[in-house]
CSV table of C-alpha atoms and ligand atoms in Angstrom, one decimal:
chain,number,residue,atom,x,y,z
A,1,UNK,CA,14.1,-5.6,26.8
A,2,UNK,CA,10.9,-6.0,28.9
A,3,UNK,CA,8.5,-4.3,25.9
A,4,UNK,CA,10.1,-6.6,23.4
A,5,UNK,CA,6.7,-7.9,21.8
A,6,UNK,CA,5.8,-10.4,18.9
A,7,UNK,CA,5.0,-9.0,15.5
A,8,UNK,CA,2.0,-9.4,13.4
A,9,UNK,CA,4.3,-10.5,10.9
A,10,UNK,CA,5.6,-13.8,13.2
A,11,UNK,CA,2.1,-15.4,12.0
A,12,UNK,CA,0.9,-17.0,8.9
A,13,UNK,CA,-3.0,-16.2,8.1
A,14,UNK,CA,-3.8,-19.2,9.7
A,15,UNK,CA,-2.8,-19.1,13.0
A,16,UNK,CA,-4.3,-15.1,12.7
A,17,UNK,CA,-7.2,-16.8,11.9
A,18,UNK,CA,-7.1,-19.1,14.5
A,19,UNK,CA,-6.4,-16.7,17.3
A,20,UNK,CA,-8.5,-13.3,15.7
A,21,UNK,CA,-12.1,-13.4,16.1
A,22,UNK,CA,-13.8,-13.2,14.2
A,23,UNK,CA,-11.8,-14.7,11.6
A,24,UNK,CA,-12.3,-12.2,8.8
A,25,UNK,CA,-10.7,-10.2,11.0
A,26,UNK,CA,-7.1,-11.9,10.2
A,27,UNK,CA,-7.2,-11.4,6.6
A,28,UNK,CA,-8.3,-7.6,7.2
A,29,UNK,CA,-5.2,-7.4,9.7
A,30,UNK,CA,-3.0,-9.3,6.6
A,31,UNK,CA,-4.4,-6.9,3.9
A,32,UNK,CA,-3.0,-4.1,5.9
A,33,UNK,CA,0.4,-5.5,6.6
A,34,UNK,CA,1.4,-6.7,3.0
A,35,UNK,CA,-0.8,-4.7,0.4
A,36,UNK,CA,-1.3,-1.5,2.7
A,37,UNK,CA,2.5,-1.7,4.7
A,38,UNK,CA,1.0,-0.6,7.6
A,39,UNK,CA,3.5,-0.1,10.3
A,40,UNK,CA,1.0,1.0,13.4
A,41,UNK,CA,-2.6,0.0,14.1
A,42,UNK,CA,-3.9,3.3,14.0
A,43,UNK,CA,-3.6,2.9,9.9
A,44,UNK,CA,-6.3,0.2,10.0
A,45,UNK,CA,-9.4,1.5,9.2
A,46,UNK,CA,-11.3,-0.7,9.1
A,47,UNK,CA,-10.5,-2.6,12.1
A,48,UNK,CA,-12.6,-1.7,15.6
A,49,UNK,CA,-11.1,-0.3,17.9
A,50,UNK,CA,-11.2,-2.6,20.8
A,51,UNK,CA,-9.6,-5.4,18.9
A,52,UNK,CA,-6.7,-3.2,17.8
A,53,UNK,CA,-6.1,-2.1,21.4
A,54,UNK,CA,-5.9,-5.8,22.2
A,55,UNK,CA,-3.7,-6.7,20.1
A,56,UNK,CA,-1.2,-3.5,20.4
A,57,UNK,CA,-0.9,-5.1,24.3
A,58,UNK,CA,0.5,-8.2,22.7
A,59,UNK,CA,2.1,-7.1,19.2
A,60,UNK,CA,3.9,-4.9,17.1
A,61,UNK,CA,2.7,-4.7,13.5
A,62,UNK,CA,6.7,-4.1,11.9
A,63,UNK,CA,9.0,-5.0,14.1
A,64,UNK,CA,11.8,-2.7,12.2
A,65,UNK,CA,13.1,0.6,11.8
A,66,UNK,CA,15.1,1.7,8.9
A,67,UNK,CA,18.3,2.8,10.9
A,68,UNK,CA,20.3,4.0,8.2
A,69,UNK,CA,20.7,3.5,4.4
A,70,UNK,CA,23.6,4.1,1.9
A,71,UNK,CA,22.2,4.6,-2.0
A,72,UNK,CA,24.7,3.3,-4.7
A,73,UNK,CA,24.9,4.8,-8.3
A,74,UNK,CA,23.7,1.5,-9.3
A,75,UNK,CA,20.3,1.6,-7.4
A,76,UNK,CA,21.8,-0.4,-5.3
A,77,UNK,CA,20.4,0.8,-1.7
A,78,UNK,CA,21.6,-0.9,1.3
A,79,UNK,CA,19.7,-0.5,4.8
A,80,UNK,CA,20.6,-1.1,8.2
A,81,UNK,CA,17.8,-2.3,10.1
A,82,UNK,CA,16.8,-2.0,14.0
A,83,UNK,CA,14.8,-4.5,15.8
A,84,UNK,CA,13.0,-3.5,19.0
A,85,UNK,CA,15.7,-4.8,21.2
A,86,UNK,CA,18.1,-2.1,19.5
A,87,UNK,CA,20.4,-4.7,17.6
A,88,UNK,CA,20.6,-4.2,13.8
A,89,UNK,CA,21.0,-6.4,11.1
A,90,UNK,CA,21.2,-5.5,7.0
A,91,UNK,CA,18.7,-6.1,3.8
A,92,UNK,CA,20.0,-4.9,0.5
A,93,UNK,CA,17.3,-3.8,-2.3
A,94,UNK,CA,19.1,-4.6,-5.7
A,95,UNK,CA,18.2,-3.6,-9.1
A,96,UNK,CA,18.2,-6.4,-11.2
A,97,UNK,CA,17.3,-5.0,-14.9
A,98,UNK,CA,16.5,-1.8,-15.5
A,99,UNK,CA,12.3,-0.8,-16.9
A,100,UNK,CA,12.4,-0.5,-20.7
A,101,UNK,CA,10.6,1.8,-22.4
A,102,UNK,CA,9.4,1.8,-26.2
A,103,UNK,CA,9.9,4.6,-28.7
A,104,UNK,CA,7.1,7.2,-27.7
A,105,UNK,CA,8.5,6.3,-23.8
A,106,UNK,CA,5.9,3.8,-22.8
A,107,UNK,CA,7.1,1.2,-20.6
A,108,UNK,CA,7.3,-1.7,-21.9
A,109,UNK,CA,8.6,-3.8,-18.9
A,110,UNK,CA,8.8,-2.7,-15.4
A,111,UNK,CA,12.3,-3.1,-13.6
A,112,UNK,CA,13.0,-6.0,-11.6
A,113,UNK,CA,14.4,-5.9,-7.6
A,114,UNK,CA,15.7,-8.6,-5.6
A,115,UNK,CA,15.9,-7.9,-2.2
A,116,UNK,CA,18.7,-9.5,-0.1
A,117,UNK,CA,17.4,-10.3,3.1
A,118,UNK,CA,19.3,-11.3,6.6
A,119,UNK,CA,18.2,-14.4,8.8
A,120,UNK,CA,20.4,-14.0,12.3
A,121,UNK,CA,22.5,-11.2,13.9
A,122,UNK,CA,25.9,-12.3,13.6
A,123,UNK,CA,26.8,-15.7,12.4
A,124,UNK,CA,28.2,-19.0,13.5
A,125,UNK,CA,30.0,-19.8,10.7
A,126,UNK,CA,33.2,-17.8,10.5
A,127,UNK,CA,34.2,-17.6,6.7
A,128,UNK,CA,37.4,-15.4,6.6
A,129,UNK,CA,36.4,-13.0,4.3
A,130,UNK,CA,33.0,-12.1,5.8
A,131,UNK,CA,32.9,-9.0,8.2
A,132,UNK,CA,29.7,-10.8,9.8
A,133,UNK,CA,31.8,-13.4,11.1
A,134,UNK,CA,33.7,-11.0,13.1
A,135,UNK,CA,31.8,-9.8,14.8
A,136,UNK,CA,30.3,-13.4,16.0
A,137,UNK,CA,26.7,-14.9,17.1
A,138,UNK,CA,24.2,-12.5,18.7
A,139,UNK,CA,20.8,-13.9,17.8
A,140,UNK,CA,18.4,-15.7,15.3
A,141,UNK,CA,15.8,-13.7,13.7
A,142,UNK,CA,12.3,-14.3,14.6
A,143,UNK,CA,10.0,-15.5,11.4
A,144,UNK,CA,8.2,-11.7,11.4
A,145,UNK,CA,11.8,-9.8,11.7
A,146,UNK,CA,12.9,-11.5,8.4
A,147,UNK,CA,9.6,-11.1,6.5
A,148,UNK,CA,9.4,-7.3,7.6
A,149,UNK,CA,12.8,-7.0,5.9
A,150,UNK,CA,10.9,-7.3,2.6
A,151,UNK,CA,7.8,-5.6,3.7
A,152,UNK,CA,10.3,-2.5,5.3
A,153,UNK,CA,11.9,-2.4,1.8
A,154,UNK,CA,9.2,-2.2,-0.4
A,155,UNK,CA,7.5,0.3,1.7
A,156,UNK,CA,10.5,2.4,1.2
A,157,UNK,CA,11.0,1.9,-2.6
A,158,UNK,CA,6.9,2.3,-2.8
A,159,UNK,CA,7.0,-1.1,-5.0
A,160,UNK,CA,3.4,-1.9,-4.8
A,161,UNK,CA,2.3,-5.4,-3.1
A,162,UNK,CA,1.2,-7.0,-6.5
A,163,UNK,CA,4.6,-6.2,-8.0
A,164,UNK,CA,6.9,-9.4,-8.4
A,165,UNK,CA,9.8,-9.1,-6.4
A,166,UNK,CA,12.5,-12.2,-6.0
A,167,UNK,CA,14.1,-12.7,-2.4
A,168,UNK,CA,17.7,-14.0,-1.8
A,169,UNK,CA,18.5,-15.3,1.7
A,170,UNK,CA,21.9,-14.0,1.3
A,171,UNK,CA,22.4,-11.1,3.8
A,172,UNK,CA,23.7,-11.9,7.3
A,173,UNK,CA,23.7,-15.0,9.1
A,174,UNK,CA,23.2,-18.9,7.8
A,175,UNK,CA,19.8,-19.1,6.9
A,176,UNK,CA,19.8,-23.1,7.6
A,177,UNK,CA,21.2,-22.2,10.8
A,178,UNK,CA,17.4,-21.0,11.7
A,179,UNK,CA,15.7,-23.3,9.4
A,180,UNK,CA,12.4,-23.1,12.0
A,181,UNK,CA,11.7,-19.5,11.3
A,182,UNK,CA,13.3,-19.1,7.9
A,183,UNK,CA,10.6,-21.8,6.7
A,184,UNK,CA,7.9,-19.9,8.3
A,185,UNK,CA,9.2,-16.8,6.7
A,186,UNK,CA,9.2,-18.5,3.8
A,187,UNK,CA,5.7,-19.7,3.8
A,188,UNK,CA,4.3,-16.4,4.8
A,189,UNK,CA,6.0,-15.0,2.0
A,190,UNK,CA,4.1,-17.1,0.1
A,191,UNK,CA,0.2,-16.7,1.4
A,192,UNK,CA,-1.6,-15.8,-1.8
A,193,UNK,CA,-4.0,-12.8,0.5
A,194,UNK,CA,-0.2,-11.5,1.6
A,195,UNK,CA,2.8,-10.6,-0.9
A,196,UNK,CA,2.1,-13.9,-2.9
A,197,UNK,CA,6.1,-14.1,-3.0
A,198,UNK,CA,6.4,-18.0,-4.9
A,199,UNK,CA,8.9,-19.9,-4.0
A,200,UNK,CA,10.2,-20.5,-6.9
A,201,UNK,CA,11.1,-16.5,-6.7
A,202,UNK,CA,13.1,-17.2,-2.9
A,203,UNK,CA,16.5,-18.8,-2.9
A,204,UNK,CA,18.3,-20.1,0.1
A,205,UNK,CA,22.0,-19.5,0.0
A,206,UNK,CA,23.8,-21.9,2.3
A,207,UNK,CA,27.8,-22.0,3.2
A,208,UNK,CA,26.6,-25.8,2.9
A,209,UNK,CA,25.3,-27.5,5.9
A,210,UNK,CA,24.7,-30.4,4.3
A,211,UNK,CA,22.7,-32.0,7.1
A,212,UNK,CA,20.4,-28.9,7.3
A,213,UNK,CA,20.3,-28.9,3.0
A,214,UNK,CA,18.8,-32.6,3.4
A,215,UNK,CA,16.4,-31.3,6.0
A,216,UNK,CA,15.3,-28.5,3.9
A,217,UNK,CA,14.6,-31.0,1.2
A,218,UNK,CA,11.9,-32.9,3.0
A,219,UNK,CA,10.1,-30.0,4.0
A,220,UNK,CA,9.8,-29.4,-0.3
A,221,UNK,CA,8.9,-25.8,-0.1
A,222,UNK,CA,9.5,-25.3,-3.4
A,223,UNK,CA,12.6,-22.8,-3.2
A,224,UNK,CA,16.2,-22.5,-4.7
A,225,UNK,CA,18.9,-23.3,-3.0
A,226,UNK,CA,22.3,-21.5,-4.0
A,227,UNK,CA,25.7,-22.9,-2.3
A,228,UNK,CA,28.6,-20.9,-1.3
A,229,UNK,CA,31.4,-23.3,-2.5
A,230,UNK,CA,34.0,-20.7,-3.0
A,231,UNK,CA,36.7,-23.4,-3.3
A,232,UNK,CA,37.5,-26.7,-4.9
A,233,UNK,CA,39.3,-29.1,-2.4
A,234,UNK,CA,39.0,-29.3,1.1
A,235,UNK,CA,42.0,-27.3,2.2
A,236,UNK,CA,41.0,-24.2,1.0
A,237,UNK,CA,37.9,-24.4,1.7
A,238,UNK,CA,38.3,-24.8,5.9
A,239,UNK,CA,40.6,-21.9,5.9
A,240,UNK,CA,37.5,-20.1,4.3
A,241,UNK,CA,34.7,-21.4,5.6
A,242,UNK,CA,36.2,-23.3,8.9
A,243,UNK,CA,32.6,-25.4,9.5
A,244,UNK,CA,33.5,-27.2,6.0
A,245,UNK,CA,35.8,-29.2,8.5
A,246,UNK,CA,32.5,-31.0,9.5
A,247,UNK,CA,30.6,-30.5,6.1
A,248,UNK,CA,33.5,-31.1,3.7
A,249,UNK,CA,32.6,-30.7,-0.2
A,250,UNK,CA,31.6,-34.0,-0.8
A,251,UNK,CA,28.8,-34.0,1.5
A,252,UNK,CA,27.6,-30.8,0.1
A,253,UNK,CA,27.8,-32.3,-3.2
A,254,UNK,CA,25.9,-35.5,-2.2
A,255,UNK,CA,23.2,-33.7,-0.6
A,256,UNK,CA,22.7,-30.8,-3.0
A,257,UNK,CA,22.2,-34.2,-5.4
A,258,UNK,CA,19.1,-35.7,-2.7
A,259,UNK,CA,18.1,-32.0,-3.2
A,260,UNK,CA,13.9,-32.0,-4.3
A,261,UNK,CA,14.3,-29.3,-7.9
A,262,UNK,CA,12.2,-28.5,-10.2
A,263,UNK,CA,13.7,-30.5,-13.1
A,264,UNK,CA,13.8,-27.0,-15.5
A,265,UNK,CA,15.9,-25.6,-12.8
A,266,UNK,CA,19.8,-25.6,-11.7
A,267,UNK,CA,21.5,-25.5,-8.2
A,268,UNK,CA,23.2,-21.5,-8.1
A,269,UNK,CA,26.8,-22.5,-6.4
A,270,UNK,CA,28.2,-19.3,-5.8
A,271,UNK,CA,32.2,-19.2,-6.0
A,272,UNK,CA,34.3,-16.0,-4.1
A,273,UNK,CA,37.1,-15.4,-6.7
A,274,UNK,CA,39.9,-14.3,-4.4
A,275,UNK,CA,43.7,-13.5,-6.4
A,276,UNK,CA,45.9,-16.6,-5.6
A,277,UNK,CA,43.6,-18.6,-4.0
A,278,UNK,CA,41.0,-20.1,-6.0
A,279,UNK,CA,41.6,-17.8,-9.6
A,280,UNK,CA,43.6,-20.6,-11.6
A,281,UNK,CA,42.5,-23.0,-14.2
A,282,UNK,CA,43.3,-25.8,-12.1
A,283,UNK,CA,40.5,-25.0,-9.6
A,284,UNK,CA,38.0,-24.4,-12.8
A,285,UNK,CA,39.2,-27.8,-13.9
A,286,UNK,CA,38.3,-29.2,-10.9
A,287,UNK,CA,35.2,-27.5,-10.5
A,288,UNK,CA,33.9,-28.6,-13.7
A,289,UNK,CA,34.5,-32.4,-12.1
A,290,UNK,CA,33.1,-31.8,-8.7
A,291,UNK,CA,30.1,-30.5,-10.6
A,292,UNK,CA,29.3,-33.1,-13.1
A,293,UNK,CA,25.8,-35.1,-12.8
A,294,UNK,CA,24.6,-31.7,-11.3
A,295,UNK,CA,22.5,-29.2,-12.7
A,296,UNK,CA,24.3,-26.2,-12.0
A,297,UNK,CA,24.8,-22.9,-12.8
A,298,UNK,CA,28.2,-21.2,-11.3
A,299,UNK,CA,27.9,-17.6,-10.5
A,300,UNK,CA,31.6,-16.1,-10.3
A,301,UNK,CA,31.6,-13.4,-7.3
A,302,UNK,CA,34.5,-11.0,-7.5
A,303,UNK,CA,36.3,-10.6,-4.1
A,304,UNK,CA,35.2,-7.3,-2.6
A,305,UNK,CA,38.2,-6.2,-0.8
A,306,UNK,CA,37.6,-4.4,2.7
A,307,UNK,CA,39.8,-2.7,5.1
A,308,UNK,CA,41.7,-5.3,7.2
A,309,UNK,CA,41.5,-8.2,5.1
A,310,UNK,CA,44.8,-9.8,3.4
A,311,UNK,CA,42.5,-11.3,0.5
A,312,UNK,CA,42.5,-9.6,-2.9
A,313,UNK,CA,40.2,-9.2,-5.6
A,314,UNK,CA,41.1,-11.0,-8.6
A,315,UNK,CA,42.0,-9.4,-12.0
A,316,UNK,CA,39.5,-9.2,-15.0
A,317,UNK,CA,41.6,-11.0,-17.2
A,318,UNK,CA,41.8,-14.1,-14.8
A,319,UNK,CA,38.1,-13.7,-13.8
A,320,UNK,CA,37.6,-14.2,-17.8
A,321,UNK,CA,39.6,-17.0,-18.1
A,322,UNK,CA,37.6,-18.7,-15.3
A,323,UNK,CA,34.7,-18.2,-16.6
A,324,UNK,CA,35.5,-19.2,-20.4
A,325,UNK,CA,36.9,-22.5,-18.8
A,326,UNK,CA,33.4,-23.4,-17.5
A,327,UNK,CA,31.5,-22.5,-20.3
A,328,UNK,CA,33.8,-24.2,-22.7
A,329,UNK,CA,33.5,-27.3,-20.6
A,330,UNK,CA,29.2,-27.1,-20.6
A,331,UNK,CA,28.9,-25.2,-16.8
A,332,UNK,CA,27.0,-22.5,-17.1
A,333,UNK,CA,28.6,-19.8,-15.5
A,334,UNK,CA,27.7,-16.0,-15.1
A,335,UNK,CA,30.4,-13.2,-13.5
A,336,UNK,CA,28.1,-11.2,-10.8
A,337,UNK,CA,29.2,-7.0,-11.2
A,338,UNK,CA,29.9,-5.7,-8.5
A,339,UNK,CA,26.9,-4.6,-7.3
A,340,UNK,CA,27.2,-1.3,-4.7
A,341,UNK,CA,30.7,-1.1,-4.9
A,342,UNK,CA,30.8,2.4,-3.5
A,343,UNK,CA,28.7,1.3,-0.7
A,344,UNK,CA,30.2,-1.6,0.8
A,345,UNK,CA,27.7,-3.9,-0.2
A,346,UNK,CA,29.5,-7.2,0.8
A,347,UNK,CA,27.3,-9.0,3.6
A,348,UNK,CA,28.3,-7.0,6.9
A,349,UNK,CA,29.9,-4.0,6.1
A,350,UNK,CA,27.3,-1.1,6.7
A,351,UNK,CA,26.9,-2.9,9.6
A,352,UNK,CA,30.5,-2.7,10.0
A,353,UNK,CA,30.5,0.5,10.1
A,354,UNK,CA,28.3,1.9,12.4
A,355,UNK,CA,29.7,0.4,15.1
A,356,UNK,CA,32.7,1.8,14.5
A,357,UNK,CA,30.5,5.1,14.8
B,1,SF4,S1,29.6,-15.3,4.6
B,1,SF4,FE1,27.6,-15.8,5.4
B,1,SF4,S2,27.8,-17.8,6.3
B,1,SF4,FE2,29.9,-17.0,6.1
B,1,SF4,S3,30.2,-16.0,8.1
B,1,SF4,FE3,29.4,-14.4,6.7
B,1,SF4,S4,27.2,-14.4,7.1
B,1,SF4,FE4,28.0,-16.3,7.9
């Protein structure tokens, strides 16, 4: 635990700049971690010698190791991750639309990734159907362990710096939760001389702190925010997500309103389908209610049954129904497939399953 050192990738360019000299140096350094995905000193070239032995006594440049990864037949590809104090977290790369090619096989457009990307070991939060939640709170991630996630990850699918890439904050852990490196992240994502990642390409996914969704507000960094709703009235929704006891839906609802968007844009609420629970019309109905005045766009999750778990995944023909209720009633609404099926791709379950190894 002793040699547990900051990362390169804990600093924007201007606090490199401010503690490198001479300054030039910093964006040298930042070339090599986000267009070159350097992962020791010894790769930069162009850097002298003494300065990178100065800095290897204080930093890592990646603070992560790709511990294991599963590969889906979708292209799916889900890693576990390992930080330098040996815990692990997850980052999913997902393949979004596949490259299209014209008739004499040109391509025509490139395919598009999102990577899902963690923001703590463990969570606070509890929902009943997450695996994360089991195995409760270990730690926050520092700023540089969640932008190496993307850094790690692009590396490893050689998907050049320049290319656009979209981030979800969806993997382990509630991103608001560790809103102080989580914005940082965020900004660093950002720095045009880095991976020039705009916000408007990051969404935060919340289980709806609504105190923490206000606070993200006023810091306007320009970036989506997607809420795990999941259920329609209050009940339901505790024995999910137990914390809605102190953020009940209408607080969400009122805050996600305060919320600074961009006025083309709508608020993702993301909604768990589970058989029985929340799979009837009655809860569409009500969901088309809750969400009117808002600019939203529901995306329809199927439940993604795991071993243990007394929930079940809800059938196509209901999912359907759902879905057509929305849309009839002027909600946009899309179902999300089922994205790495075959690798247990539901936040927390490689994770899951290595330490049952
Ligand atoms: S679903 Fe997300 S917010 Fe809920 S316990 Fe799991 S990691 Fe935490």
């Amino acid at each position: 635990m002793n040699n547990i050192k900051k990362s390169l990738m804990d600093f924007t360019l201007e606090e490199l700049q401010n503690s490198i000299k001479p300054s030039f140096r910093a964006k040298q350094i930042y070339g090599w971690l986000y267009h070159n995905y350097a992962t020791d000193f010894d790769e930069m070239k162009n850097i002298p010698k003494a300065l990178k032995e100065e800095l290897s006594k204080k930093y890592v440049v990646n603070p992560l190791k790709i511990a294991n990864k599963e590969v889906s037949s979708d292209g799916t590809i889900k890693y576990l991750l390992q930080m330098q104090d040996g815990k692990t977290m997850e980052a999913v790369w997902l393949k979004m639309k596949d490259e299209q090619k014209d008739e004499d096989g040109q391509i025509t457009q490139e395919a598009k990734y999102t990577i899902c990307v963690s923001t703590q070991v463990g969570c606070k939060v509890g929902c009943a159907f997450c695996l994360t939640a089991k195995g409760g709170f270990t730690r926050d991630l520092s700023a540089g362990e969640i932008v190496a996630q993307v850094v790690t990850l692009k590396k490893d699918n050689k998907h050049k710096h320049n290319r656009k890439i979209n981030i979800v904050y969806m993997g382990m852990g509630e991103p608001l939760d560790n809103l102080e490196n989580l914005s940082k992240a965020i900004e660093i994502f950002k720095e045009n001389n880095g991976l020039a990642i705009s916000a408007k390409r990051q969404t935060v996914s919340t289980s709806g702190l609504s105190n923490k969704i206000d606070r993200l507000g006023e810091m306007d960094l320009g970036v989506h925010i997607a809420i795990s709703l999941h259920a329609v009235d209050d009940e339901l929704r505790s024995e999910l997500i137990p914390m809605n006891k102190a953020h009940n839906i209408q607080s969400i609802i009122d805050a996600v309103k305060r919320f600074p968007i961009d006025t083309r844009k709508r608020v993702m609420f993301e909604y768990l389908v589970i058989k029985g629970k929340n799979d009837d019309l009655v809860s569409a109905k009500k969901l088309v209610k809750l969400l009117s005045g808002i600019k939203a766009k529901v995306n329809l999750i199927y439940f993604n049954p795991y071993p243990g778990t007394t929930y079940e995944r809800p059938s196509k023909d209901d999912m359907i129904a759902f879905a057509d209720y929305l849309i009839k009633h002027g909600l946009l609404c899309t179902i999300r497939d089922s994205k790495g099926m075959d690798i247990s791709a539901a936040c927390g379950q490689l994770k899951e399953k290595e330490s049952n190894i």
